[in-house]
Coordinates of C-alpha atoms in Angstrom, one line a residue:
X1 CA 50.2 28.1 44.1
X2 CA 47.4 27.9 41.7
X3 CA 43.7 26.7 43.2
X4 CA 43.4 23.9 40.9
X5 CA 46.8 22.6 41.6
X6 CA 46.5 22.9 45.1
X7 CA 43.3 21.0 44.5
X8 CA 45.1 18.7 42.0
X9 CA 47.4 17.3 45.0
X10 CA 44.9 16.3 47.3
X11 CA 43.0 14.6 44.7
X12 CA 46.4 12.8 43.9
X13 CA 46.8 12.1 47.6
X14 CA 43.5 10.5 47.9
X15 CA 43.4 9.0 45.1
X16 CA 46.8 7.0 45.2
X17 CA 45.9 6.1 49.3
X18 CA 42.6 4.3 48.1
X19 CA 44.7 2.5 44.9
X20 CA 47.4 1.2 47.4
X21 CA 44.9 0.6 50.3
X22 CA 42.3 -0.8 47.8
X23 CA 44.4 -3.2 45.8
X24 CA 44.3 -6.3 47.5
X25 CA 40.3 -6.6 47.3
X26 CA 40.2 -5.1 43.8
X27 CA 42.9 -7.5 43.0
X28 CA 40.1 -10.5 43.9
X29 CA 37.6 -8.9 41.9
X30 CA 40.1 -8.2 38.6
X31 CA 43.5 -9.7 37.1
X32 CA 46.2 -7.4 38.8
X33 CA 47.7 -6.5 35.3
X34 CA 44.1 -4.7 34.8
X35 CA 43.8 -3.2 38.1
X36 CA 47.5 -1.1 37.1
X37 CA 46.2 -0.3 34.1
X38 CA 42.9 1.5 35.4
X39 CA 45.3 3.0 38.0
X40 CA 47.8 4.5 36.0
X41 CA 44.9 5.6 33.3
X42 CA 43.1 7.7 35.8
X43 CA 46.1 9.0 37.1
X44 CA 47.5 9.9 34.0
X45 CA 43.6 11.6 32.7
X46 CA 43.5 13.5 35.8
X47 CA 47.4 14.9 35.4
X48 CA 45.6 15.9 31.7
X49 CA 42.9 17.4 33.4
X50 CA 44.3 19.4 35.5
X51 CA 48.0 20.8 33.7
X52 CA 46.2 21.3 30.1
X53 CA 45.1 24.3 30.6
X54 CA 43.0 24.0 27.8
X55 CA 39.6 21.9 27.1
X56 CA 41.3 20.9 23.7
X57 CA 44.7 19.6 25.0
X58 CA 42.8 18.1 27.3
X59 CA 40.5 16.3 24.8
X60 CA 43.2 15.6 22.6
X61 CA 45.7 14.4 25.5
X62 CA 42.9 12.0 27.0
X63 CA 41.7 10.8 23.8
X64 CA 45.1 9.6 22.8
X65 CA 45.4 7.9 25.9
X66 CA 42.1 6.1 25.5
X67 CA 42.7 4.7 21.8
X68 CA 46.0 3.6 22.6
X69 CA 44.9 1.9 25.6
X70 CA 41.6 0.4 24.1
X71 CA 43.0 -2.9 22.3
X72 CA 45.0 -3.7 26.0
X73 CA 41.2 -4.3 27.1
X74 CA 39.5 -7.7 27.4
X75 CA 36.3 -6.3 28.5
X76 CA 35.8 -2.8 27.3
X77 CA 32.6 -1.3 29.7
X78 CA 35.1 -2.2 32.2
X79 CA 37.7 0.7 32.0
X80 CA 34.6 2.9 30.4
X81 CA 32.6 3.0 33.6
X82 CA 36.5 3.4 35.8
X83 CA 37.2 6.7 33.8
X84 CA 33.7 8.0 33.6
X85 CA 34.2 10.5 36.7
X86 CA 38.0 11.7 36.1
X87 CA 36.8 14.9 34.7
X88 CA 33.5 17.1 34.8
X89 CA 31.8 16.8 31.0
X90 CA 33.0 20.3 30.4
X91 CA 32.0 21.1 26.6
X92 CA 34.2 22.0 23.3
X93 CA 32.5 23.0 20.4
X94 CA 33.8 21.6 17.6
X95 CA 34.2 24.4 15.3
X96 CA 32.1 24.4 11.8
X97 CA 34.7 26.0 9.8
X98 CA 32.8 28.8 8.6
X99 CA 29.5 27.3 7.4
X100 CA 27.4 26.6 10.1
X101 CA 28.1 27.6 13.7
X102 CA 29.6 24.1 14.9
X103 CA 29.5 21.0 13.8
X104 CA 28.9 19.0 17.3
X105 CA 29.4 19.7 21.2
X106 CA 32.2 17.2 22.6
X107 CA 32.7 16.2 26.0
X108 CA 34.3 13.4 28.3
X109 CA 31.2 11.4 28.2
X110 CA 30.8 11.7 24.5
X111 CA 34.9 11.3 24.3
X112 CA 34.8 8.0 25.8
X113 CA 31.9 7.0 23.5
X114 CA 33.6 7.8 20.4
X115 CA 37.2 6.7 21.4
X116 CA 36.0 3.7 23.4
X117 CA 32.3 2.2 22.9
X118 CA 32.4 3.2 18.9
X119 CA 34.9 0.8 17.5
X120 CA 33.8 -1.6 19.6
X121 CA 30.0 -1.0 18.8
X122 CA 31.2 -1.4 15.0
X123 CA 32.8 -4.5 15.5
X124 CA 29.9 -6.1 17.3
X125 CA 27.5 -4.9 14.2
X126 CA 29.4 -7.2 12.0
X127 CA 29.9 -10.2 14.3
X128 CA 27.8 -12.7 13.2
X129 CA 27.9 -13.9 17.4
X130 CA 26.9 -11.2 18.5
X131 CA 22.8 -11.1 19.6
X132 CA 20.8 -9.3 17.0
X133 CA 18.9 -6.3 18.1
X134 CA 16.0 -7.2 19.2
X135 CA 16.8 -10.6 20.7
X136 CA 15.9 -9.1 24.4
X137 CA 12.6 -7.0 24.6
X138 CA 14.2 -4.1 26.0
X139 CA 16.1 -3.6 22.7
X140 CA 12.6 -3.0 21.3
X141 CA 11.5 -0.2 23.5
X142 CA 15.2 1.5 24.0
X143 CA 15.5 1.7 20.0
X144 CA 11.2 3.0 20.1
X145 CA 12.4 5.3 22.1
X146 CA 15.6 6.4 20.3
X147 CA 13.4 6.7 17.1
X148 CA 10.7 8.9 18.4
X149 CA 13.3 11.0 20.1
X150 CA 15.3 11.2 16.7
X151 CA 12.2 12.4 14.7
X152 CA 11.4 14.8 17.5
X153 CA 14.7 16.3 17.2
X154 CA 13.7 18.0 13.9
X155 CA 10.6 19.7 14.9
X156 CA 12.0 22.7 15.4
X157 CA 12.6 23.1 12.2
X158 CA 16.4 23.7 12.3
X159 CA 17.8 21.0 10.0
X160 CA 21.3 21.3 11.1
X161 CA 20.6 21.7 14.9
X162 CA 18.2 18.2 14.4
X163 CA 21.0 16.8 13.0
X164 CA 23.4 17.2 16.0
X165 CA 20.9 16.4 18.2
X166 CA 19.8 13.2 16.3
X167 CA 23.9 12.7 16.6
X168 CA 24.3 12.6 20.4
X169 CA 20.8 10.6 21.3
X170 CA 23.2 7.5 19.5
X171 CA 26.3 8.8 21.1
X172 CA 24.9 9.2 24.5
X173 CA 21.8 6.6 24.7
X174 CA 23.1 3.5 22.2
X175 CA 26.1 3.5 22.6
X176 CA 26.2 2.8 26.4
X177 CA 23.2 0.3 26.4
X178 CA 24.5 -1.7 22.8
X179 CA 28.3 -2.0 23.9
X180 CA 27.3 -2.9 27.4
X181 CA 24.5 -5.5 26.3
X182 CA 26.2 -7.2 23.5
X183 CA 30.2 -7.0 24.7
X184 CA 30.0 -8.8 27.6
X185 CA 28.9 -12.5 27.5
X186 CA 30.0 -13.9 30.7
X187 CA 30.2 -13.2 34.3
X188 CA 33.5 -12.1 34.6
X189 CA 32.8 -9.1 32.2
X190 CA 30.0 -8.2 34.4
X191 CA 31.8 -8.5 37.2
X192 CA 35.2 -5.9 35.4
X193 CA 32.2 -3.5 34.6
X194 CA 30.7 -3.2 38.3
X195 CA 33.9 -3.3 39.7
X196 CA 35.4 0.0 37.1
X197 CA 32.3 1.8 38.4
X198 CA 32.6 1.4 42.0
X199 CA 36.6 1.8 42.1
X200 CA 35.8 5.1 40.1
X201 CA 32.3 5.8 43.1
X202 CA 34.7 5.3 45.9
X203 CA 37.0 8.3 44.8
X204 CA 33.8 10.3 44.0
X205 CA 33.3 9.5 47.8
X206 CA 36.2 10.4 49.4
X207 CA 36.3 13.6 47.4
X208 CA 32.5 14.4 48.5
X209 CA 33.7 14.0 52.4
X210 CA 36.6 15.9 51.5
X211 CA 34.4 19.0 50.2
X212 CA 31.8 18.8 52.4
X213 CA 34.4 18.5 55.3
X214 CA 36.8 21.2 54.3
X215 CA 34.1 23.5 52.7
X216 CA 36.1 23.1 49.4
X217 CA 34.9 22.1 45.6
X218 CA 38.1 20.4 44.3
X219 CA 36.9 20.3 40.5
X220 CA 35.8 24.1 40.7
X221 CA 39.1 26.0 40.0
X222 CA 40.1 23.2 37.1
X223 CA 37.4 24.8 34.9
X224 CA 38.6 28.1 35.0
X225 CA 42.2 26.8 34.1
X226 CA 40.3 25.5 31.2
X227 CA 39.3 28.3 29.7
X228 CA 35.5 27.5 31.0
X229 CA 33.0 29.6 33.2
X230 CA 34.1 28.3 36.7
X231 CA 30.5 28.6 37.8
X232 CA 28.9 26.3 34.8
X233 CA 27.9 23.2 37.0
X234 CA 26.2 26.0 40.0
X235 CA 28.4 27.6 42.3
X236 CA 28.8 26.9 45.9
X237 CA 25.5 25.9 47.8
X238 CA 24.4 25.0 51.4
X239 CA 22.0 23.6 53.1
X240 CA 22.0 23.5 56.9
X241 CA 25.6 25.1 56.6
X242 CA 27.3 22.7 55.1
X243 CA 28.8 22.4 51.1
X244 CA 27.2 20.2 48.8
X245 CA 29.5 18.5 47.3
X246 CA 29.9 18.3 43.3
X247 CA 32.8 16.2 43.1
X248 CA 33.7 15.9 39.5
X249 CA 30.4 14.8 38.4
X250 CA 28.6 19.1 39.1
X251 CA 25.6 18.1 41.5
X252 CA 25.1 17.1 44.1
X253 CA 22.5 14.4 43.7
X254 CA 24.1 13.5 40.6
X255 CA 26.9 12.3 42.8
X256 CA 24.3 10.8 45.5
X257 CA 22.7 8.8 42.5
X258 CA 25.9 7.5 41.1
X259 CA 26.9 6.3 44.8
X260 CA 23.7 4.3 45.2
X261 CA 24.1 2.6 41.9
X262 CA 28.0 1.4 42.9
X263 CA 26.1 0.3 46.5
X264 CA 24.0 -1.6 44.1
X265 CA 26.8 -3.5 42.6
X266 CA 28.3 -3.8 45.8
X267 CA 26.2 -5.7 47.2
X268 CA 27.3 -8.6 44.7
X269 CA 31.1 -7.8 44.4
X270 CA 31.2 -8.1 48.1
X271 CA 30.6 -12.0 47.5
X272 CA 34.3 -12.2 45.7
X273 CA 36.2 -10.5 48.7
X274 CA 37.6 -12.8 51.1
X275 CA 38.3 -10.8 54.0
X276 CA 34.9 -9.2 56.0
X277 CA 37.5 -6.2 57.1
X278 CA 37.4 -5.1 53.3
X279 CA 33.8 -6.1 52.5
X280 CA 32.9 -3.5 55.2
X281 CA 35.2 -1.1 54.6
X282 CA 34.0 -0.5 50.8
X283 CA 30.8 -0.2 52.4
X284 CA 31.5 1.8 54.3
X285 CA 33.0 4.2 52.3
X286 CA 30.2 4.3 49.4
X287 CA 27.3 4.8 52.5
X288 CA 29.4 8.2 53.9
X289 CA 29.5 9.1 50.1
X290 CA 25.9 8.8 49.9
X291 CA 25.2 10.4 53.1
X292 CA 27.9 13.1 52.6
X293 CA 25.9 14.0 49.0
X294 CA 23.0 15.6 51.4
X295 CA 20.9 14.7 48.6
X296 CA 17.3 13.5 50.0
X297 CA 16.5 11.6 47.1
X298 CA 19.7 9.2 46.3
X299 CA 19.0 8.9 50.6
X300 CA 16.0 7.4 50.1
X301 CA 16.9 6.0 46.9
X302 CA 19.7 4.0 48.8
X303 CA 17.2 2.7 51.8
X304 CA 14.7 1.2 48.9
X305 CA 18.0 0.1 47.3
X306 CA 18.5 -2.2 50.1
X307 CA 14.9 -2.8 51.2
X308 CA 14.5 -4.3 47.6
X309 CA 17.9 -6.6 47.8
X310 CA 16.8 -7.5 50.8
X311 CA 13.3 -8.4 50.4
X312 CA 14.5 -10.8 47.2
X313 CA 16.9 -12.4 49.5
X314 CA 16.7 -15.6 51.6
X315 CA 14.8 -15.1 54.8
X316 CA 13.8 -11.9 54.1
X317 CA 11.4 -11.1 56.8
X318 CA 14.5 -11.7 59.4
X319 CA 16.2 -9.3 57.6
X320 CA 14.4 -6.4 56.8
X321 CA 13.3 -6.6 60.7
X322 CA 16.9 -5.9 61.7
X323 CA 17.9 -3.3 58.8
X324 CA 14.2 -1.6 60.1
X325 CA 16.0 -2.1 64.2
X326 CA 19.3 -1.1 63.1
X327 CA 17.5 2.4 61.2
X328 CA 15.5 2.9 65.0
X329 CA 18.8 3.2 67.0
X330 CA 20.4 4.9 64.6
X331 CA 17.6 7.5 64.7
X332 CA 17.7 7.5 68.3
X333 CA 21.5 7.9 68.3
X334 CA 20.9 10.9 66.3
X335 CA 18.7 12.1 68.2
X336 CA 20.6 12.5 71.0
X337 CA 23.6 14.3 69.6
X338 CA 23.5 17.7 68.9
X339 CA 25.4 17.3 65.2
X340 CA 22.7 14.5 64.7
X341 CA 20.2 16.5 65.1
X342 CA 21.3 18.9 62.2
X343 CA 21.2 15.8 60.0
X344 CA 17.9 15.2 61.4
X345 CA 16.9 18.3 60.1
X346 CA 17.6 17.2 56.3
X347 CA 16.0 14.0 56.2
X348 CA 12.9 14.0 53.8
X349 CA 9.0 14.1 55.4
X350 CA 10.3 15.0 58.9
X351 CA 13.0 17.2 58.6
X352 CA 12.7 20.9 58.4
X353 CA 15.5 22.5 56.0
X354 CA 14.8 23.4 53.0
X355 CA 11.1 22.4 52.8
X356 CA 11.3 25.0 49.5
X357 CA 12.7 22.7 47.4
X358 CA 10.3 20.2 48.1
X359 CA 7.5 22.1 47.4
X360 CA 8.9 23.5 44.4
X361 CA 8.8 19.6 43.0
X362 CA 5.1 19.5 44.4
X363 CA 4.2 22.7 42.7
X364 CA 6.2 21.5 39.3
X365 CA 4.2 18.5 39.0
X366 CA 1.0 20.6 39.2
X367 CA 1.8 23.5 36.8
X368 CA 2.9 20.7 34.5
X369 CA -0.1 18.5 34.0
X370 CA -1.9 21.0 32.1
X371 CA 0.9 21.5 29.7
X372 CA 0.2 18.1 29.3
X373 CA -2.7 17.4 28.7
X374 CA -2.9 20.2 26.1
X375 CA 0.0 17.9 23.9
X376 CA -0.8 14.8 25.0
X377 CA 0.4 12.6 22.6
X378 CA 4.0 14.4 21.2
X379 CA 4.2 17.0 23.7
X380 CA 6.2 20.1 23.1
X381 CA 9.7 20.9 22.3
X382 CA 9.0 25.2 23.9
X383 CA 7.2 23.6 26.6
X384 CA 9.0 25.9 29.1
X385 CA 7.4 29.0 27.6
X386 CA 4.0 27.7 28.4
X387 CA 2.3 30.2 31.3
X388 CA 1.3 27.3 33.4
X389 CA 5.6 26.9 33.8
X390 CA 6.4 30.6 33.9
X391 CA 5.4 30.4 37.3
X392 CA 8.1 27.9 37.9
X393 CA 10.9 30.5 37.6
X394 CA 13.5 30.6 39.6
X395 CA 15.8 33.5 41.5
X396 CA 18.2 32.0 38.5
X397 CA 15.7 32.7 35.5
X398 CA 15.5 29.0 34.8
X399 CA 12.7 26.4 35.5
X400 CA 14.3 23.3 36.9
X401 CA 12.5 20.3 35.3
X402 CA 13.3 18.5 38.6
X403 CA 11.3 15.0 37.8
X404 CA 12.6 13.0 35.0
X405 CA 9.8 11.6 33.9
X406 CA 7.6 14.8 33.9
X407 CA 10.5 16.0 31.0
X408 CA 10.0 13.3 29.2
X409 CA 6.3 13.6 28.9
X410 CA 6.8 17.7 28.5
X411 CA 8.9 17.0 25.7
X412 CA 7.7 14.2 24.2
X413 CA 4.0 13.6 25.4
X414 CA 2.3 10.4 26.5
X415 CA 4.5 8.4 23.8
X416 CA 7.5 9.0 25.0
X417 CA 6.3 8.8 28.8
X418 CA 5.2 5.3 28.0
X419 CA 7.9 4.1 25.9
X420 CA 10.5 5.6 28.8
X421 CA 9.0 3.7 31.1
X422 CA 8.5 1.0 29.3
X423 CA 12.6 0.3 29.2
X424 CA 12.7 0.5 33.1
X425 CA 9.6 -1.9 33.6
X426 CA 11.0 -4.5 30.8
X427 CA 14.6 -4.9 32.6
X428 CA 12.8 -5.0 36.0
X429 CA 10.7 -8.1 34.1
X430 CA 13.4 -9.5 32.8
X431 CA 15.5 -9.6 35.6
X432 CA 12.8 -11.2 37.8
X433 CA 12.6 -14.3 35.3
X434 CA 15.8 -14.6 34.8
X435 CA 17.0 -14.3 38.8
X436 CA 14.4 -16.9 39.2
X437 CA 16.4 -19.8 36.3
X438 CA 19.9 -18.4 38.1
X439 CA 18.9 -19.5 41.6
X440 CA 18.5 -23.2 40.1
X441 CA 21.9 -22.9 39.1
X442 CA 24.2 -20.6 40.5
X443 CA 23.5 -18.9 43.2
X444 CA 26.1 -16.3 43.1
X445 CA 24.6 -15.2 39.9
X446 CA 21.1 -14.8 41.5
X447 CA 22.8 -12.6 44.1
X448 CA 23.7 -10.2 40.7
X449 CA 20.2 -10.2 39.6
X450 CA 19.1 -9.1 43.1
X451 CA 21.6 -6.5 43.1
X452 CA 20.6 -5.1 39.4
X453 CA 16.7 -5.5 40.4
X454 CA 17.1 -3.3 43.1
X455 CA 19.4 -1.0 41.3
X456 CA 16.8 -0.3 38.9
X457 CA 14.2 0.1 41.0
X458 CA 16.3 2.9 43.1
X459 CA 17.1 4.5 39.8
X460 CA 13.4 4.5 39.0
X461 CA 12.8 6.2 42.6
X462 CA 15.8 9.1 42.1
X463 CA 14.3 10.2 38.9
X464 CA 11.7 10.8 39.9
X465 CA 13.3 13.7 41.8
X466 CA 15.6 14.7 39.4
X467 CA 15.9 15.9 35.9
X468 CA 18.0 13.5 33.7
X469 CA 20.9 16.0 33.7
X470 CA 24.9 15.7 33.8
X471 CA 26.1 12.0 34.4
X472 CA 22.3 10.8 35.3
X473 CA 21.6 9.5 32.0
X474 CA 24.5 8.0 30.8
X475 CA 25.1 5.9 34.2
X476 CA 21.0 5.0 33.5
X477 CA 21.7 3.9 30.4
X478 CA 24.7 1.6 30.9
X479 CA 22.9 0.1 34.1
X480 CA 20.0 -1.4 31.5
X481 CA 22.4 -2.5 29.3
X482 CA 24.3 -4.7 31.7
X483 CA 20.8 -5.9 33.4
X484 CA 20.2 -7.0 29.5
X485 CA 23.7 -8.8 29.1
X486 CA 22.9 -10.3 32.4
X487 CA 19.7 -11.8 31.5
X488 CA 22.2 -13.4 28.2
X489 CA 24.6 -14.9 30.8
X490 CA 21.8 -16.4 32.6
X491 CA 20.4 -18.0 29.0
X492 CA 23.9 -19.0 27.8
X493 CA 24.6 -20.8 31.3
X494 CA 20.4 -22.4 31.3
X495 CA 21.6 -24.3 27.5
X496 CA 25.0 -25.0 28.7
X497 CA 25.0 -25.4 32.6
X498 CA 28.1 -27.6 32.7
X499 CA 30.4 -24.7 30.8
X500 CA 31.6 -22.5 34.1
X501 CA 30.5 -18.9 33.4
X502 CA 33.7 -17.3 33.5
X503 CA 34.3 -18.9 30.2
X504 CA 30.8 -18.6 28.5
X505 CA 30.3 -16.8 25.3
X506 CA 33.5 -15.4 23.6
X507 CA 35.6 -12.1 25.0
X508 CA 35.5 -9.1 23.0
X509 CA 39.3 -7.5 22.5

């Protein structure tokens, strides 16, 4: 039997034990009718995935699924952010018949934007409900940011290549943050969009424990069945002698940093589930995700993730003394084991294995603040060919911009840095003030805007360790525009605090 339908099973397997084992606390969080739907759609993407044996019957399989699908949905970001992971973004090139080399590069990410986010996007545009751009300050420094990066795209001086590029900045960046800000008006489609993206995490994790354990990339062999290089998302690498996992999403700290964001919005969801057995269990199964990405920086992403939620909770100081107890005996635990102390070995600061890569980011930050400096303002779109960065190459021939914002200011200069930054800092604002007028009011709702704040501020953290690559940007994205509809929930409950919010502001179908 073929590799990828060997691998194809076992994903079915685990996949179909955590929908049956799953249901009853998913079924808390969403209408049951919705929960089969997501079930069967992800099934039914991942049979695509893996018997097209083409990227284009794949694309044109999914797609179909998708638009027929779409009108079924109440909240859209929902089933957006539950299909996000069923396949690797592998590219197509759609072809440009002859008079220019293509006409654009599609892949899932993109396909779910166009078939999913675009209509809806369009029918949003010409509601006369729906808040205007710039009713939130973040709009103003996501579309800044859009802009420059649009008029950057042409400096090149390839028209056509601008063009595309120009294309997928509104594919990839608004369509995420508009749909996800303006579509959902009330709690309960905040609540069907966290709970799509963790149902969709807690695969990615029991995939990651199933590579890591068996030594065994289940989304590897799939590509080549497609008709892509097998080796496109890196090939199989090790640290301490053990696989880091890929999962469908082709990184490993890719997959670490979408596991901290769904323990993010885990941390309210629990709240809904009735039973502590299940509460813990989903926990439980997100945390050995994160820790089975052996990715230092969605590790300590995910300790500041809590620290933060914690520290904006009720008594606090209690609590952060106990997670900071709990952390000393499990070090100690570890310690004393001879498999903890290889795990030991790969923390960040006091472990040992592969101190390389953590100079290399040290190093990268220093060969890059000259380049800097000498385009300050706009930076430089051939940045990498400056001789400060040649030094940066790797045994691969690349130079791995491994710091998020560092691209952005290579690329873009100090405008860009600041305007980048500028969308982070603004949500983390106006989540603060708007936490603040929930906890007067609903205190389940504050619990949300805990969970968001320190989501953001973990996202801000893994970033900074990582280039904005793969799935990275688009989960990014999203995140700030469901922090923005949250702070319209808040405002829409503060003018009319005797409407219950599972009924405020109108659903989009």
């Amino acid at each position: 039997m073929a590799e990828h339908l060997r691998a194809l099973i076992v994903l079915m397997a685990l996949s179909l034990v955590f929908f049956q084992v799953a249901r009853g606390a998913i079924c808390q969080l969403i209408p049951e009718a919705t929960f089969r739907r997501w079930r069967n759609l992800w099934v039914a993407a991942t049979l695509a995935l893996f018997l097209s044996n083409s990227v284009w019957i794949c694309i044109l399989v999914t797609g179909a699924l998708l638009l027929f699908y779409r009108r079924r949905e109440e909240h859209v970001m929902g089933l957006y952010l539950v299909l996000l992971f069923v396949s690797p973004p592998v590219p197509a090139e759609i072809p440009g018949l002859g008079i220019i080399d293509h006409l654009w590069v599609l892949d899932h990410y993109r396909l779910l934007g166009v078939t999913l986010l675009l209509p809806v996007a369009l029918a949003l545009l010409q509601r006369a409900s729906t808040p205007r751009l710039g009713s939130s300050p973040v709009d103003w420094w996501v579309l800044g940011y859009l802009t420059l990066m649009s008029l950057l795209a042409f400096r090149p001086g390839n028209v056509t290549s601008g063009l595309r590029t120009v294309l997928s900045l509104w594919i990839d960046i608004f369509l995420p943050y508009y749909v996800a800000s303006r579509s959902i008006r009330n709690e309960e489609g905040l609540r069907h969009a966290m709970t799509g993206f963790v149902v969709a995490s807690m695969v990615l994790s029991l995939v990651a424990v199933f590579e890591i354990l068996r030594s065994w990339k289940l989304y590897s062999a799939v590509l080549g069945s497609l008709g892509v290089n097998e080796w496109m998302f890196g090939g199989y690498l090790m640290r301490s002698g053990l696989l880091r996992p890929n999962a469908s999403v082709g990184n490993s700290i890719v997959l670490g940093y979408v596991l901290v964001v769904a323990l993010g919005f885990i941390f309210y969801l629990n709240k809904a589930i009735s039973k502590p057995s299940q509460r813990l269990l989903g926990l439980s199964v997100l945390a050995g995700g994160v820790v089975a990405s052996i990715s230092r920086g969605p590790w300590v992403g995910a300790l500041l993730l809590v620290l933060v939620y914690l520290a904006l909770g009720p008594k606090a100081l209690k609590r952060l003394g106990g997670l900071c107890l709990g952390v000393l005996v499990a070090f100690l635990l570890l310690s004393a084991l001879p498999s903890g102390q290889l795990l030991i070995d790969m923390l960040p600061v006091i472990g040992t294995a592969d101190q390389g890569n953590v100079e290399y980011r040290a190093n990268l930050l220093t060969a890059a603040l000259p380049v800097i400096e000498r385009h300050f303002l706009l930076g430089s779109f051939d940045f990498l060919r400056a001789p400060e960065l040649q030094v940066m190459m790797q045994g691969e021939g690349i130079i791995d911009v491994v710091n998020s914002y560092v691209g952005v200011a290579l690329y873009s200069g100090m405008l860009g840095l600041v305007l980048f930054l500028g969308i982070f800092l603004s949500t983390l604002n106006q989540l603060r003030q708007h936490t603040r007028m929930a906890r007067q009011m609903a205190p389940r709702i504050a619990v949300m805007g805990r969970a968001l704040f320190a989501t953001v501020v973990a996202t801000m953290f893994i970033i900074y360790t990582v280039s904005s690559i793969i799935a990275i940007p688009v989960v990014y994205w999203s995140l700030i525009g469901l922090c923005v509809a949250y702070t319209g929930v808040v405002r829409d409950q503060v003018r009319a605090p005797s409407a219950p919010s599972s009924v405020i502001g109108p659903a989009l179908k």
